[in-house]
PDB file of C-alpha atoms in Angstrom:
ATOM      1  CA  UNK A 163      -0.881  21.823  14.526  1.00 45.00           C
ATOM      2  CA  UNK A 164       2.272  22.599  16.523  1.00 51.00           C
ATOM      3  CA  UNK A 165       2.732  26.002  14.842  1.00 57.00           C
ATOM      4  CA  UNK A 166       3.504  29.277  16.593  1.00 62.00           C
ATOM      5  CA  UNK A 167       1.828  32.590  15.876  1.00 67.00           C
ATOM      6  CA  UNK A 168       4.912  33.656  13.946  1.00 70.00           C
ATOM      7  CA  UNK A 169       4.730  30.473  11.855  1.00 65.00           C
ATOM      8  CA  UNK A 170       1.112  31.180  10.949  1.00 73.00           C
ATOM      9  CA  UNK A 171       1.869  34.805  10.032  1.00 77.00           C
ATOM     10  CA  UNK A 172       4.698  33.624   7.774  1.00 74.00           C
ATOM     11  CA  UNK A 173       2.457  31.017   6.128  1.00 75.00           C
ATOM     12  CA  UNK A 174      -0.192  33.655   5.381  1.00 81.00           C
ATOM     13  CA  UNK A 175       2.416  36.047   3.943  1.00 80.00           C
ATOM     14  CA  UNK A 176       3.800  33.310   1.711  1.00 78.00           C
ATOM     15  CA  UNK A 177       0.281  32.350   0.590  1.00 80.00           C
ATOM     16  CA  UNK A 178      -0.487  35.964  -0.341  1.00 84.00           C
ATOM     17  CA  UNK A 179       2.772  36.231  -2.254  1.00 81.00           C
ATOM     18  CA  UNK A 180       2.008  33.023  -4.139  1.00 80.00           C
ATOM     19  CA  UNK A 181      -1.444  34.345  -5.054  1.00 83.00           C
ATOM     20  CA  UNK A 182      -0.036  37.683  -6.249  1.00 84.00           C
ATOM     21  CA  UNK A 183       2.514  35.914  -8.415  1.00 81.00           C
ATOM     22  CA  UNK A 184      -0.313  33.924  -9.948  1.00 84.00           C
ATOM     23  CA  UNK A 185      -2.381  37.113 -10.379  1.00 85.00           C
ATOM     24  CA  UNK A 186      -5.322  35.672  -8.486  1.00 88.00           C
ATOM     25  CA  UNK A 187      -7.009  35.783  -5.102  1.00 89.00           C
ATOM     26  CA  UNK A 188      -5.542  33.800  -2.228  1.00 84.00           C
ATOM     27  CA  UNK A 189      -7.191  30.373  -1.853  1.00 82.00           C
ATOM     28  CA  UNK A 190      -7.585  27.951   1.028  1.00 74.00           C
ATOM     29  CA  UNK A 191      -5.234  25.567  -0.775  1.00 76.00           C
ATOM     30  CA  UNK A 192      -2.445  28.153  -0.500  1.00 76.00           C
ATOM     31  CA  UNK A 193      -2.798  28.155   3.289  1.00 76.00           C
ATOM     32  CA  UNK A 194      -3.075  24.358   3.427  1.00 72.00           C
ATOM     33  CA  UNK A 195       0.085  23.946   1.338  1.00 73.00           C
ATOM     34  CA  UNK A 196       1.917  26.334   3.634  1.00 70.00           C
ATOM     35  CA  UNK A 197       0.815  24.526   6.773  1.00 67.00           C
ATOM     36  CA  UNK A 198       1.785  21.169   5.309  1.00 65.00           C
ATOM     37  CA  UNK A 199       5.187  22.496   4.328  1.00 63.00           C
ATOM     38  CA  UNK A 200       5.895  23.555   7.919  1.00 59.00           C
ATOM     39  CA  UNK A 201       4.900  20.235   9.496  1.00 62.00           C
ATOM     40  CA  UNK A 202       6.812  16.974   9.637  1.00 66.00           C
ATOM     41  CA  UNK A 203       5.131  14.291   7.502  1.00 72.00           C
ATOM     42  CA  UNK A 204       2.780  11.841   9.217  1.00 78.00           C
ATOM     43  CA  UNK A 205       4.270   8.297   9.225  1.00 84.00           C
ATOM     44  CA  UNK A 206       2.622   6.033   6.645  1.00 87.00           C
ATOM     45  CA  UNK A 207       1.203   3.566   9.172  1.00 90.00           C
ATOM     46  CA  UNK A 208      -0.519   6.387  11.059  1.00 91.00           C
ATOM     47  CA  UNK A 209      -1.696   7.978   7.825  1.00 91.00           C
ATOM     48  CA  UNK A 210      -3.401   4.743   6.836  1.00 95.00           C
ATOM     49  CA  UNK A 211      -5.043   4.428  10.262  1.00 95.00           C
ATOM     50  CA  UNK A 212      -6.270   8.022  10.144  1.00 94.00           C
ATOM     51  CA  UNK A 213      -7.509   7.523   6.570  1.00 96.00           C
ATOM     52  CA  UNK A 214      -9.512   4.405   7.397  1.00 97.00           C
ATOM     53  CA  UNK A 215     -10.879   5.999  10.575  1.00 96.00           C
ATOM     54  CA  UNK A 216     -12.145   9.169   8.881  1.00 96.00           C
ATOM     55  CA  UNK A 217     -13.344   7.329   5.779  1.00 98.00           C
ATOM     56  CA  UNK A 218     -15.374   5.096   8.083  1.00 98.00           C
ATOM     57  CA  UNK A 219     -17.123   8.090   9.616  1.00 98.00           C
ATOM     58  CA  UNK A 220     -17.809   9.582   6.192  1.00 98.00           C
ATOM     59  CA  UNK A 221     -19.187   6.410   4.592  1.00 98.00           C
ATOM     60  CA  UNK A 222     -21.557   5.720   7.490  1.00 98.00           C
ATOM     61  CA  UNK A 223     -22.637   9.373   7.735  1.00 98.00           C
ATOM     62  CA  UNK A 224     -23.521   9.270   4.044  1.00 98.00           C
ATOM     63  CA  UNK A 225     -25.114   5.806   4.131  1.00 98.00           C
ATOM     64  CA  UNK A 226     -27.458   6.856   6.945  1.00 98.00           C
ATOM     65  CA  UNK A 227     -28.306  10.113   5.131  1.00 96.00           C
ATOM     66  CA  UNK A 228     -27.422  12.265   8.130  1.00 97.00           C
ATOM     67  CA  UNK A 229     -26.281  15.149   5.949  1.00 96.00           C
ATOM     68  CA  UNK A 230     -23.367  16.282   3.773  1.00 95.00           C
ATOM     69  CA  UNK A 231     -19.707  15.456   4.373  1.00 96.00           C
ATOM     70  CA  UNK A 232     -18.000  18.845   3.977  1.00 92.00           C
ATOM     71  CA  UNK A 233     -14.431  17.625   4.068  1.00 92.00           C
ATOM     72  CA  UNK A 234     -11.856  15.203   5.483  1.00 92.00           C
ATOM     73  CA  UNK A 235      -8.325  15.857   6.712  1.00 88.00           C
ATOM     74  CA  UNK A 236      -5.624  13.575   8.095  1.00 88.00           C
ATOM     75  CA  UNK A 237      -2.729  16.025   7.831  1.00 77.00           C
ATOM     76  CA  UNK A 238      -2.885  17.510  11.315  1.00 68.00           C
ATOM     77  CA  UNK A 239      -0.078  15.560  12.976  1.00 64.00           C
ATOM     78  CA  UNK A 240      -2.489  14.802  15.829  1.00 67.00           C
ATOM     79  CA  UNK A 241      -5.008  12.533  14.112  1.00 74.00           C
ATOM     80  CA  UNK A 242      -7.640  13.258  11.513  1.00 81.00           C
ATOM     81  CA  UNK A 243     -10.906  15.098  11.533  1.00 81.00           C
ATOM     82  CA  UNK A 244     -14.070  15.319   9.500  1.00 86.00           C
ATOM     83  CA  UNK A 245     -16.383  18.199   8.754  1.00 86.00           C
ATOM     84  CA  UNK A 246     -19.970  17.007   8.493  1.00 92.00           C
ATOM     85  CA  UNK A 247     -23.336  18.697   8.286  1.00 92.00           C
ATOM     86  CA  UNK A 248     -26.784  17.544   9.339  1.00 92.00           C
ATOM     87  CA  UNK A 249     -30.080  17.868   7.512  1.00 92.00           C
ATOM     88  CA  UNK A 250     -32.225  20.650   8.985  1.00 86.00           C
ATOM     89  CA  UNK A 251     -35.313  18.500   8.526  1.00 86.00           C
ATOM     90  CA  UNK A 252     -33.969  15.646  10.660  1.00 83.00           C
ATOM     91  CA  UNK A 253     -36.321  14.637  13.476  1.00 84.00           C
ATOM     92  CA  UNK A 254     -35.190  13.812  16.993  1.00 92.00           C
ATOM     93  CA  UNK A 255     -36.562  10.277  16.919  1.00 96.00           C
ATOM     94  CA  UNK A 256     -35.051   7.149  18.417  1.00 97.00           C
ATOM     95  CA  UNK A 257     -33.927   6.132  14.933  1.00 97.00           C
ATOM     96  CA  UNK A 258     -32.109   9.425  14.395  1.00 97.00           C
ATOM     97  CA  UNK A 259     -30.215   9.134  17.682  1.00 98.00           C
ATOM     98  CA  UNK A 260     -29.302   5.529  16.900  1.00 98.00           C
ATOM     99  CA  UNK A 261     -27.970   6.697  13.527  1.00 98.00           C
ATOM    100  CA  UNK A 262     -25.892   9.340  15.294  1.00 98.00           C
ATOM    101  CA  UNK A 263     -24.434   6.724  17.627  1.00 98.00           C
ATOM    102  CA  UNK A 264     -23.617   4.524  14.650  1.00 99.00           C
ATOM    103  CA  UNK A 265     -21.806   7.367  12.896  1.00 98.00           C
ATOM    104  CA  UNK A 266     -19.827   8.233  16.038  1.00 98.00           C
ATOM    105  CA  UNK A 267     -18.687   4.619  16.435  1.00 98.00           C
ATOM    106  CA  UNK A 268     -17.838   4.207  12.740  1.00 98.00           C
ATOM    107  CA  UNK A 269     -14.204   5.321  13.021  1.00 97.00           C
ATOM    108  CA  UNK A 270     -13.457   2.665  15.609  1.00 97.00           C
ATOM    109  CA  UNK A 271     -15.403   0.092  13.587  1.00 98.00           C
ATOM    110  CA  UNK A 272     -13.317   0.971  10.528  1.00 98.00           C
ATOM    111  CA  UNK A 273     -10.025   0.446  12.355  1.00 97.00           C
ATOM    112  CA  UNK A 274     -11.245  -2.847  13.775  1.00 97.00           C
ATOM    113  CA  UNK A 275     -12.511  -4.071  10.415  1.00 97.00           C
ATOM    114  CA  UNK A 276      -9.391  -3.307   8.368  1.00 97.00           C
ATOM    115  CA  UNK A 277      -6.496  -3.165  10.815  1.00 95.00           C
ATOM    116  CA  UNK A 278      -7.868  -5.826  13.214  1.00 93.00           C
ATOM    117  CA  UNK A 279      -6.993  -3.695  16.228  1.00 92.00           C
ATOM    118  CA  UNK A 280      -8.104  -0.282  17.417  1.00 92.00           C
ATOM    119  CA  UNK A 281      -6.100   2.696  18.628  1.00 90.00           C
ATOM    120  CA  UNK A 282      -6.885   5.100  21.444  1.00 87.00           C
ATOM    121  CA  UNK A 283      -7.829   7.701  18.829  1.00 81.00           C
ATOM    122  CA  UNK A 284     -11.546   7.151  19.440  1.00 86.00           C
ATOM    123  CA  UNK A 285     -11.216   8.163  23.091  1.00 85.00           C
ATOM    124  CA  UNK A 286      -8.977  10.013  25.488  1.00 84.00           C
ATOM    125  CA  UNK A 287     -10.592  13.460  25.464  1.00 87.00           C
ATOM    126  CA  UNK A 288     -13.940  15.013  26.324  1.00 88.00           C
ATOM    127  CA  UNK A 289     -14.669  15.722  22.651  1.00 88.00           C
ATOM    128  CA  UNK A 290     -13.598  12.285  21.379  1.00 92.00           C
ATOM    129  CA  UNK A 291     -15.863   9.858  19.541  1.00 95.00           C
ATOM    130  CA  UNK A 292     -16.283   7.643  22.606  1.00 97.00           C
ATOM    131  CA  UNK A 293     -16.966  10.588  24.902  1.00 96.00           C
ATOM    132  CA  UNK A 294     -19.629  12.013  22.598  1.00 96.00           C
ATOM    133  CA  UNK A 295     -21.196   8.609  21.992  1.00 98.00           C
ATOM    134  CA  UNK A 296     -21.243   7.798  25.716  1.00 98.00           C
ATOM    135  CA  UNK A 297     -22.925  11.106  26.556  1.00 97.00           C
ATOM    136  CA  UNK A 298     -25.491  10.573  23.816  1.00 98.00           C
ATOM    137  CA  UNK A 299     -26.291   7.000  24.904  1.00 98.00           C
ATOM    138  CA  UNK A 300     -26.473   8.204  28.524  1.00 98.00           C
ATOM    139  CA  UNK A 301     -28.933  10.937  27.555  1.00 98.00           C
ATOM    140  CA  UNK A 302     -31.008   8.440  25.580  1.00 98.00           C
ATOM    141  CA  UNK A 303     -31.374   6.428  28.775  1.00 97.00           C
ATOM    142  CA  UNK A 304     -31.866   9.332  31.192  1.00 97.00           C
ATOM    143  CA  UNK A 305     -33.218  12.490  29.556  1.00 97.00           C
ATOM    144  CA  UNK A 306     -34.482  11.957  26.005  1.00 97.00           C
ATOM    145  CA  UNK A 307     -37.341   9.557  26.700  1.00 97.00           C
ATOM    146  CA  UNK A 308     -35.757   6.460  25.132  1.00 98.00           C
ATOM    147  CA  UNK A 309     -34.602   4.642  28.260  1.00 97.00           C
ATOM    148  CA  UNK A 310     -35.093   0.890  28.430  1.00 94.00           C
ATOM    149  CA  UNK A 311     -36.222   1.439  32.025  1.00 93.00           C
ATOM    150  CA  UNK A 312     -38.484   4.300  33.170  1.00 95.00           C
ATOM    151  CA  UNK A 313     -38.344   6.181  29.835  1.00 96.00           C
ATOM    152  CA  UNK A 314     -40.709   8.916  31.076  1.00 97.00           C
ATOM    153  CA  UNK A 315     -38.357  10.084  33.820  1.00 96.00           C
ATOM    154  CA  UNK A 316     -36.123  13.086  33.112  1.00 96.00           C
ATOM    155  CA  UNK A 317     -32.904  12.627  35.090  1.00 95.00           C
ATOM    156  CA  UNK A 318     -30.125  14.961  33.903  1.00 93.00           C
ATOM    157  CA  UNK A 319     -26.639  14.990  35.391  1.00 93.00           C
ATOM    158  CA  UNK A 320     -23.590  17.153  34.747  1.00 90.00           C
ATOM    159  CA  UNK A 321     -21.159  14.261  35.118  1.00 93.00           C
ATOM    160  CA  UNK A 322     -22.390  11.107  33.343  1.00 94.00           C
ATOM    161  CA  UNK A 323     -19.139   9.327  34.180  1.00 94.00           C
ATOM    162  CA  UNK A 324     -19.761   9.631  37.908  1.00 96.00           C
ATOM    163  CA  UNK A 325     -23.273   8.235  37.506  1.00 96.00           C
ATOM    164  CA  UNK A 326     -22.076   5.343  35.347  1.00 97.00           C
ATOM    165  CA  UNK A 327     -19.385   4.467  37.906  1.00 97.00           C
ATOM    166  CA  UNK A 328     -22.050   4.143  40.610  1.00 97.00           C
ATOM    167  CA  UNK A 329     -24.880   2.595  38.594  1.00 97.00           C
ATOM    168  CA  UNK A 330     -23.560  -0.575  36.989  1.00 97.00           C
ATOM    169  CA  UNK A 331     -26.950  -1.516  35.517  1.00 97.00           C
ATOM    170  CA  UNK A 332     -27.213   1.842  33.749  1.00 98.00           C
ATOM    171  CA  UNK A 333     -23.601   1.493  32.592  1.00 98.00           C
ATOM    172  CA  UNK A 334     -24.449  -1.896  31.087  1.00 98.00           C
ATOM    173  CA  UNK A 335     -27.423  -0.439  29.192  1.00 98.00           C
ATOM    174  CA  UNK A 336     -25.362   2.485  27.886  1.00 98.00           C
ATOM    175  CA  UNK A 337     -22.554   0.145  26.863  1.00 98.00           C
ATOM    176  CA  UNK A 338     -25.037  -2.136  25.090  1.00 98.00           C
ATOM    177  CA  UNK A 339     -26.179   0.814  22.971  1.00 98.00           C
ATOM    178  CA  UNK A 340     -22.566   1.568  22.056  1.00 98.00           C
ATOM    179  CA  UNK A 341     -21.879  -2.061  21.174  1.00 99.00           C
ATOM    180  CA  UNK A 342     -24.977  -2.198  18.970  1.00 99.00           C
ATOM    181  CA  UNK A 343     -23.908   1.003  17.203  1.00 99.00           C
ATOM    182  CA  UNK A 344     -20.381  -0.356  16.688  1.00 99.00           C
ATOM    183  CA  UNK A 345     -21.723  -3.587  15.186  1.00 99.00           C
ATOM    184  CA  UNK A 346     -24.119  -1.680  12.933  1.00 99.00           C
ATOM    185  CA  UNK A 347     -21.343   0.620  11.702  1.00 99.00           C
ATOM    186  CA  UNK A 348     -19.146  -2.381  10.905  1.00 99.00           C
ATOM    187  CA  UNK A 349     -21.997  -4.005   8.962  1.00 99.00           C
ATOM    188  CA  UNK A 350     -22.473  -0.848   6.875  1.00 98.00           C
ATOM    189  CA  UNK A 351     -18.750  -0.673   6.117  1.00 98.00           C
ATOM    190  CA  UNK A 352     -18.673  -4.338   5.094  1.00 98.00           C
ATOM    191  CA  UNK A 353     -21.587  -3.773   2.708  1.00 97.00           C
ATOM    192  CA  UNK A 354     -19.880  -0.706   1.261  1.00 97.00           C
ATOM    193  CA  UNK A 355     -16.335  -2.042   1.414  1.00 97.00           C
ATOM    194  CA  UNK A 356     -15.305  -0.940  -2.130  1.00 97.00           C
ATOM    195  CA  UNK A 357     -16.448   2.637  -1.458  1.00 97.00           C
ATOM    196  CA  UNK A 358     -14.898   2.615   2.008  1.00 98.00           C
ATOM    197  CA  UNK A 359     -11.524   1.449   0.675  1.00 98.00           C
ATOM    198  CA  UNK A 360     -11.635   3.826  -2.302  1.00 98.00           C
ATOM    199  CA  UNK A 361     -12.279   6.803  -0.024  1.00 98.00           C
ATOM    200  CA  UNK A 362      -9.579   5.753   2.445  1.00 98.00           C
ATOM    201  CA  UNK A 363      -7.048   5.360  -0.395  1.00 97.00           C
ATOM    202  CA  UNK A 364      -7.930   8.758  -1.861  1.00 97.00           C
ATOM    203  CA  UNK A 365      -7.680  10.389   1.562  1.00 95.00           C
ATOM    204  CA  UNK A 366      -4.357   8.684   2.278  1.00 95.00           C
ATOM    205  CA  UNK A 367      -2.931  10.079  -0.947  1.00 92.00           C
ATOM    206  CA  UNK A 368      -4.450  13.583  -0.811  1.00 89.00           C
ATOM    207  CA  UNK A 369      -4.429  13.925   3.001  1.00 87.00           C
ATOM    208  CA  UNK A 370      -7.131  16.608   2.690  1.00 86.00           C
ATOM    209  CA  UNK A 371     -10.336  16.317   0.623  1.00 89.00           C
ATOM    210  CA  UNK A 372     -13.083  18.854   0.073  1.00 90.00           C
ATOM    211  CA  UNK A 373     -16.806  18.142  -0.177  1.00 92.00           C
ATOM    212  CA  UNK A 374     -16.802  17.679  -3.944  1.00 93.00           C
ATOM    213  CA  UNK A 375     -13.998  15.111  -3.920  1.00 94.00           C
ATOM    214  CA  UNK A 376     -15.562  13.137  -1.072  1.00 96.00           C
ATOM    215  CA  UNK A 377     -19.034  13.228  -2.604  1.00 96.00           C
ATOM    216  CA  UNK A 378     -17.757  11.940  -5.946  1.00 96.00           C
ATOM    217  CA  UNK A 379     -16.518   8.735  -4.341  1.00 97.00           C
ATOM    218  CA  UNK A 380     -19.552   8.333  -2.079  1.00 96.00           C
ATOM    219  CA  UNK A 381     -22.068   8.804  -4.885  1.00 93.00           C
ATOM    220  CA  UNK A 382     -20.144   6.472  -7.196  1.00 85.00           C
ATOM    221  CA  UNK A 383     -20.442   3.927  -4.402  1.00 74.00           C
ATOM    222  CA  UNK A 384     -24.205   4.476  -4.185  1.00 77.00           C
ATOM    223  CA  UNK A 385     -24.527   3.216  -7.756  1.00 76.00           C
ATOM    224  CA  UNK A 386     -22.904  -0.078  -6.766  1.00 74.00           C
ATOM    225  CA  UNK A 387     -25.110  -0.680  -3.701  1.00 67.00           C
TER     226      UNK A 387
END
């Protein structure tokens, strides 16, 4: 967020004061308003990219019935993020893992579909979309029993990147899974384009959306599918 400890303390004090003046309990929105007021605005072109990226994740997560979308936020100054949940009854089948890969690749698919070019926002860090998707596809090939070659072998490794650098055939199989997930995510977004664009527009304008606001748009879209 780019805020110091003193900034955060001041934001909380101001939020409490605002709540007292309104004779009510302090709400999350009070904190969010304070944080937003202490940050420089995100440029419009980046806001649109973040909005499409996070809306893509949300639409695909919902379409594949992975669980609830708890909230979306693009007002961080360092990219957006999504808060998603997963159904407790989900089974660890091949289909479930393929759905997870599709959801992880959906942000990149969204950028590619609408903006015609992707940013580095999907990668760059160990907790990025591409990093998580690569680890998952690697595990599908090596440890989860879904490998296209020798699926019964359990071959864990602490550094998948090192293995992929050495084993070009394995790297090709992992990459093929990622490409398939990317294509599938793009197909879902094309089928649900009105919902996808409506959610991105709402997120661009609000910058932060809670579960209820997101679900309203997603469920309205279900009626049109």
